[in-house]
mmCIF file of N, CA, C and O in Angstrom:
data_model
loop_
_atom_site.group_PDB
_atom_site.id
_atom_site.type_symbol
_atom_site.label_atom_id
_atom_site.label_comp_id
_atom_site.label_asym_id
_atom_site.label_seq_id
_atom_site.Cartn_x
_atom_site.Cartn_y
_atom_site.Cartn_z
ATOM 1 N N UNK A 63 0.840 -1.173 0.000
ATOM 2 C CA UNK A 63 0.000 0.000 0.000
ATOM 3 C C UNK A 63 0.892 1.246 0.000
ATOM 4 O O UNK A 63 1.839 1.340 0.753
ATOM 5 N N UNK A 64 0.585 2.211 -0.873
ATOM 6 C CA UNK A 64 1.355 3.444 -0.921
ATOM 7 C C UNK A 64 0.659 4.531 -0.112
ATOM 8 O O UNK A 64 -0.565 4.574 -0.010
ATOM 9 N N UNK A 65 1.483 5.390 0.457
ATOM 10 C CA UNK A 65 0.960 6.477 1.270
ATOM 11 C C UNK A 65 0.673 7.681 0.368
ATOM 12 O O UNK A 65 1.409 7.949 -0.580
ATOM 13 N N UNK A 66 -0.416 8.406 0.651
ATOM 14 C CA UNK A 66 -0.768 9.586 -0.129
ATOM 15 C C UNK A 66 0.316 10.653 0.028
ATOM 16 O O UNK A 66 0.897 10.814 1.096
ATOM 17 N N UNK A 67 0.588 11.367 -1.056
ATOM 18 C CA UNK A 67 1.566 12.445 -1.024
ATOM 19 C C UNK A 67 0.987 13.635 -0.270
ATOM 20 O O UNK A 67 -0.142 14.041 -0.515
ATOM 21 N N UNK A 68 1.779 14.175 0.648
ATOM 22 C CA UNK A 68 1.343 15.340 1.434
ATOM 23 C C UNK A 68 2.015 16.587 0.862
ATOM 24 O O UNK A 68 3.220 16.773 1.019
ATOM 25 N N UNK A 69 1.238 17.415 0.176
ATOM 26 C CA UNK A 69 1.732 18.646 -0.413
ATOM 27 C C UNK A 69 1.636 19.773 0.604
ATOM 28 O O UNK A 69 0.657 19.886 1.335
ATOM 29 N N UNK A 70 2.642 20.641 0.636
ATOM 30 C CA UNK A 70 2.677 21.792 1.535
ATOM 31 C C UNK A 70 2.740 23.063 0.693
ATOM 32 O O UNK A 70 3.555 23.170 -0.226
ATOM 33 N N UNK A 71 1.874 24.023 1.019
ATOM 34 C CA UNK A 71 1.865 25.298 0.296
ATOM 35 C C UNK A 71 2.990 26.194 0.786
ATOM 36 O O UNK A 71 3.344 26.186 1.957
ATOM 37 N N UNK A 72 3.497 27.001 -0.113
ATOM 38 C CA UNK A 72 4.493 27.990 0.242
ATOM 39 C C UNK A 72 3.894 29.020 1.183
ATOM 40 O O UNK A 72 2.732 29.405 1.051
ATOM 41 N N UNK A 73 4.693 29.512 2.119
ATOM 42 C CA UNK A 73 4.229 30.560 3.038
ATOM 43 C C UNK A 73 4.018 31.881 2.305
ATOM 44 O O UNK A 73 3.358 32.774 2.816
ATOM 45 N N UNK A 74 4.527 32.008 1.097
ATOM 46 C CA UNK A 74 4.344 33.217 0.300
ATOM 47 C C UNK A 74 3.048 33.184 -0.507
ATOM 48 O O UNK A 74 2.752 34.110 -1.240
ATOM 49 N N UNK A 75 2.262 32.136 -0.368
ATOM 50 C CA UNK A 75 1.037 31.981 -1.150
ATOM 51 C C UNK A 75 -0.114 32.842 -0.653
ATOM 52 O O UNK A 75 -1.102 32.995 -1.337
ATOM 53 N N UNK A 76 -0.025 33.344 0.544
ATOM 54 C CA UNK A 76 -1.063 34.221 1.060
ATOM 55 C C UNK A 76 -2.255 33.505 1.644
ATOM 56 O O UNK A 76 -3.240 34.128 2.002
ATOM 57 N N UNK A 77 -2.214 32.190 1.738
ATOM 58 C CA UNK A 77 -3.324 31.438 2.333
ATOM 59 C C UNK A 77 -4.524 31.370 1.417
ATOM 60 O O UNK A 77 -4.478 31.721 0.251
ATOM 61 N N UNK A 78 -5.632 30.927 1.951
ATOM 62 C CA UNK A 78 -6.851 30.794 1.157
ATOM 63 C C UNK A 78 -6.828 29.568 0.277
ATOM 64 O O UNK A 78 -5.885 28.782 0.274
ATOM 65 N N UNK A 79 -7.875 29.423 -0.485
ATOM 66 C CA UNK A 79 -8.015 28.251 -1.343
ATOM 67 C C UNK A 79 -7.761 28.555 -2.815
ATOM 68 O O UNK A 79 -8.090 27.763 -3.680
ATOM 69 N N UNK A 80 -7.221 29.718 -3.120
ATOM 70 C CA UNK A 80 -6.971 30.072 -4.514
ATOM 71 C C UNK A 80 -5.913 29.200 -5.145
ATOM 72 O O UNK A 80 -5.143 28.518 -4.480
ATOM 73 N N UNK A 81 -5.860 29.221 -6.460
ATOM 74 C CA UNK A 81 -4.887 28.412 -7.200
ATOM 75 C C UNK A 81 -3.696 29.250 -7.627
ATOM 76 O O UNK A 81 -3.300 29.242 -8.781
ATOM 77 N N UNK A 82 -3.106 29.987 -6.702
ATOM 78 C CA UNK A 82 -1.970 30.833 -7.033
ATOM 79 C C UNK A 82 -0.807 30.561 -6.091
ATOM 80 O O UNK A 82 -0.256 31.473 -5.507
ATOM 81 N N UNK A 83 -0.446 29.308 -5.940
ATOM 82 C CA UNK A 83 0.629 29.016 -4.994
ATOM 83 C C UNK A 83 1.526 27.884 -5.487
ATOM 84 O O UNK A 83 1.151 27.096 -6.336
ATOM 85 N N UNK A 84 2.711 27.865 -4.906
ATOM 86 C CA UNK A 84 3.657 26.785 -5.137
ATOM 87 C C UNK A 84 3.503 25.798 -3.996
ATOM 88 O O UNK A 84 3.371 26.180 -2.846
ATOM 89 N N UNK A 85 3.514 24.516 -4.326
ATOM 90 C CA UNK A 85 3.409 23.464 -3.324
ATOM 91 C C UNK A 85 4.620 22.552 -3.457
ATOM 92 O O UNK A 85 5.170 22.397 -4.538
ATOM 93 N N UNK A 86 5.028 21.947 -2.339
ATOM 94 C CA UNK A 86 6.119 20.985 -2.412
ATOM 95 C C UNK A 86 5.825 19.781 -1.547
ATOM 96 O O UNK A 86 5.029 19.836 -0.614
ATOM 97 N N UNK A 87 6.468 18.687 -1.911
ATOM 98 C CA UNK A 87 6.349 17.427 -1.174
ATOM 99 C C UNK A 87 7.692 16.718 -1.257
ATOM 100 O O UNK A 87 8.456 16.908 -2.201
ATOM 101 N N UNK A 88 7.973 15.911 -0.252
ATOM 102 C CA UNK A 88 9.165 15.069 -0.274
ATOM 103 C C UNK A 88 8.717 13.630 -0.423
ATOM 104 O O UNK A 88 7.905 13.134 0.354
ATOM 105 N N UNK A 89 9.224 12.980 -1.458
ATOM 106 C CA UNK A 89 8.885 11.588 -1.734
ATOM 107 C C UNK A 89 10.198 10.824 -1.871
ATOM 108 O O UNK A 89 10.991 11.112 -2.771
ATOM 109 N N UNK A 90 10.439 9.902 -0.968
ATOM 110 C CA UNK A 90 11.673 9.091 -0.973
ATOM 111 C C UNK A 90 12.926 9.961 -1.023
ATOM 112 O O UNK A 90 13.874 9.659 -1.738
ATOM 113 N N UNK A 91 12.915 11.080 -0.293
ATOM 114 C CA UNK A 91 14.087 11.936 -0.213
ATOM 115 C C UNK A 91 14.265 12.896 -1.375
ATOM 116 O O UNK A 91 15.243 13.618 -1.439
ATOM 117 N N UNK A 92 13.338 12.913 -2.315
ATOM 118 C CA UNK A 92 13.399 13.800 -3.472
ATOM 119 C C UNK A 92 12.324 14.867 -3.323
ATOM 120 O O UNK A 92 11.189 14.572 -2.939
ATOM 121 N N UNK A 93 12.671 16.126 -3.644
ATOM 122 C CA UNK A 93 11.732 17.236 -3.546
ATOM 123 C C UNK A 93 10.919 17.333 -4.839
ATOM 124 O O UNK A 93 11.475 17.325 -5.935
ATOM 125 N N UNK A 94 9.605 17.418 -4.683
ATOM 126 C CA UNK A 94 8.691 17.609 -5.808
ATOM 127 C C UNK A 94 8.021 18.969 -5.626
ATOM 128 O O UNK A 94 7.493 19.259 -4.554
ATOM 129 N N UNK A 95 8.065 19.804 -6.673
ATOM 130 C CA UNK A 95 7.435 21.116 -6.643
ATOM 131 C C UNK A 95 6.369 21.162 -7.737
ATOM 132 O O UNK A 95 6.563 20.606 -8.816
ATOM 133 N N UNK A 96 5.274 21.868 -7.442
ATOM 134 C CA UNK A 96 4.236 22.030 -8.463
ATOM 135 C C UNK A 96 3.517 23.359 -8.248
ATOM 136 O O UNK A 96 3.527 23.915 -7.161
ATOM 137 N N UNK A 97 2.905 23.842 -9.287
ATOM 138 C CA UNK A 97 2.055 25.030 -9.246
ATOM 139 C C UNK A 97 0.637 24.531 -9.027
ATOM 140 O O UNK A 97 0.181 23.618 -9.713
ATOM 141 N N UNK A 98 -0.068 25.119 -8.068
ATOM 142 C CA UNK A 98 -1.387 24.587 -7.710
ATOM 143 C C UNK A 98 -2.400 24.679 -8.845
ATOM 144 O O UNK A 98 -3.331 23.886 -8.897
ATOM 145 N N UNK A 99 -2.217 25.610 -9.779
ATOM 146 C CA UNK A 99 -3.173 25.697 -10.883
ATOM 147 C C UNK A 99 -2.881 24.679 -11.984
ATOM 148 O O UNK A 99 -3.668 24.509 -12.900
ATOM 149 N N UNK A 100 -1.753 23.965 -11.893
ATOM 150 C CA UNK A 100 -1.414 22.894 -12.840
ATOM 151 C C UNK A 100 -0.738 21.762 -12.066
ATOM 152 O O UNK A 100 0.459 21.507 -12.219
ATOM 153 N N UNK A 101 -1.484 21.059 -11.207
ATOM 154 C CA UNK A 101 -0.873 20.067 -10.313
ATOM 155 C C UNK A 101 -0.332 18.819 -11.004
ATOM 156 O O UNK A 101 0.362 18.036 -10.368
ATOM 157 N N UNK A 102 -0.602 18.636 -12.286
ATOM 158 C CA UNK A 102 -0.086 17.449 -12.964
ATOM 159 C C UNK A 102 1.353 17.638 -13.438
ATOM 160 O O UNK A 102 2.020 16.676 -13.788
ATOM 161 N N UNK A 103 1.843 18.872 -13.448
ATOM 162 C CA UNK A 103 3.214 19.151 -13.854
ATOM 163 C C UNK A 103 4.060 19.372 -12.602
ATOM 164 O O UNK A 103 3.744 20.229 -11.790
ATOM 165 N N UNK A 104 5.124 18.589 -12.474
ATOM 166 C CA UNK A 104 5.986 18.671 -11.298
ATOM 167 C C UNK A 104 7.433 18.889 -11.710
ATOM 168 O O UNK A 104 7.882 18.365 -12.721
ATOM 169 N N UNK A 105 8.145 19.652 -10.892
ATOM 170 C CA UNK A 105 9.585 19.816 -11.008
ATOM 171 C C UNK A 105 10.187 18.962 -9.897
ATOM 172 O O UNK A 105 9.742 19.031 -8.754
ATOM 173 N N UNK A 106 11.174 18.147 -10.229
ATOM 174 C CA UNK A 106 11.774 17.243 -9.256
ATOM 175 C C UNK A 106 13.228 17.647 -9.052
ATOM 176 O O UNK A 106 13.942 17.929 -10.012
ATOM 177 N N UNK A 107 13.659 17.657 -7.774
ATOM 178 C CA UNK A 107 15.009 18.101 -7.450
ATOM 179 C C UNK A 107 15.540 17.350 -6.239
ATOM 180 O O UNK A 107 14.790 16.992 -5.338
ATOM 181 N N UNK A 108 16.847 17.178 -6.209
ATOM 182 C CA UNK A 108 17.501 16.690 -5.001
ATOM 183 C C UNK A 108 17.492 17.835 -3.986
ATOM 184 O O UNK A 108 17.592 19.005 -4.370
ATOM 185 N N UNK A 109 17.362 17.537 -2.702
ATOM 186 C CA UNK A 109 17.342 18.604 -1.694
ATOM 187 C C UNK A 109 18.561 19.527 -1.763
ATOM 188 O O UNK A 109 18.427 20.744 -1.638
ATOM 189 N N UNK A 110 19.744 18.987 -1.989
ATOM 190 C CA UNK A 110 20.950 19.824 -2.031
ATOM 191 C C UNK A 110 20.939 20.774 -3.221
ATOM 192 O O UNK A 110 21.372 21.923 -3.106
ATOM 193 N N UNK A 111 20.437 20.330 -4.354
ATOM 194 C CA UNK A 111 20.365 21.198 -5.538
ATOM 195 C C UNK A 111 19.354 22.328 -5.328
ATOM 196 O O UNK A 111 19.618 23.481 -5.691
ATOM 197 N N UNK A 112 18.222 22.023 -4.738
ATOM 198 C CA UNK A 112 17.228 23.052 -4.457
ATOM 199 C C UNK A 112 17.759 24.044 -3.431
ATOM 200 O O UNK A 112 17.589 25.262 -3.575
ATOM 201 N N UNK A 113 18.441 23.561 -2.412
ATOM 202 C CA UNK A 113 19.029 24.450 -1.399
ATOM 203 C C UNK A 113 20.043 25.399 -2.035
ATOM 204 O O UNK A 113 20.075 26.595 -1.715
ATOM 205 N N UNK A 114 20.872 24.885 -2.935
ATOM 206 C CA UNK A 114 21.861 25.733 -3.616
ATOM 207 C C UNK A 114 21.167 26.774 -4.483
ATOM 208 O O UNK A 114 21.584 27.939 -4.519
ATOM 209 N N UNK A 115 20.114 26.412 -5.186
ATOM 210 C CA UNK A 115 19.353 27.363 -5.998
ATOM 211 C C UNK A 115 18.797 28.484 -5.126
ATOM 212 O O UNK A 115 18.915 29.662 -5.455
ATOM 213 N N UNK A 116 18.206 28.131 -3.985
ATOM 214 C CA UNK A 116 17.630 29.131 -3.100
ATOM 215 C C UNK A 116 18.706 30.051 -2.514
ATOM 216 O O UNK A 116 18.503 31.265 -2.408
ATOM 217 N N UNK A 117 19.866 29.486 -2.158
ATOM 218 C CA UNK A 117 20.980 30.322 -1.667
ATOM 219 C C UNK A 117 21.435 31.309 -2.734
ATOM 220 O O UNK A 117 21.708 32.474 -2.453
ATOM 221 N N UNK A 118 21.525 30.843 -3.961
ATOM 222 C CA UNK A 118 21.957 31.709 -5.067
ATOM 223 C C UNK A 118 20.955 32.830 -5.314
ATOM 224 O O UNK A 118 21.335 33.982 -5.515
ATOM 225 N N UNK A 119 19.677 32.506 -5.290
ATOM 226 C CA UNK A 119 18.639 33.519 -5.480
ATOM 227 C C UNK A 119 18.696 34.559 -4.366
ATOM 228 O O UNK A 119 18.663 35.768 -4.626
ATOM 229 N N UNK A 120 18.803 34.116 -3.128
ATOM 230 C CA UNK A 120 18.867 35.046 -1.989
ATOM 231 C C UNK A 120 20.113 35.930 -2.086
ATOM 232 O O UNK A 120 20.051 37.119 -1.781
ATOM 233 N N UNK A 121 21.240 35.376 -2.484
ATOM 234 C CA UNK A 121 22.472 36.158 -2.584
ATOM 235 C C UNK A 121 22.355 37.217 -3.675
ATOM 236 O O UNK A 121 22.917 38.314 -3.542
ATOM 237 N N UNK A 122 21.646 36.926 -4.741
ATOM 238 C CA UNK A 122 21.513 37.897 -5.840
ATOM 239 C C UNK A 122 20.559 39.031 -5.497
ATOM 240 O O UNK A 122 20.559 40.064 -6.149
ATOM 241 N N UNK A 123 19.751 38.871 -4.427
ATOM 242 C CA UNK A 123 18.811 39.909 -4.011
ATOM 243 C C UNK A 123 19.485 40.995 -3.190
ATOM 244 O O UNK A 123 18.897 42.028 -2.932
ATOM 245 N N UNK A 124 20.685 40.773 -2.758
ATOM 246 C CA UNK A 124 21.389 41.734 -1.890
ATOM 247 C C UNK A 124 21.933 42.899 -2.638
ATOM 248 O O UNK A 124 22.158 43.090 -3.676
#
């Protein structure tokens, strides 16, 4: 039996039930990202690669 995927909304989504947010889930140690208005399309990343991307984005904002 497989366990249902638990998607988490981004804290930047503003809450509510609208379809304007990014969601993520961890499945077998791999990060899955999707846009709530198109949940069938997913971006898959290793946690370390996603962490490096986020560090790079934050550094470029300075």
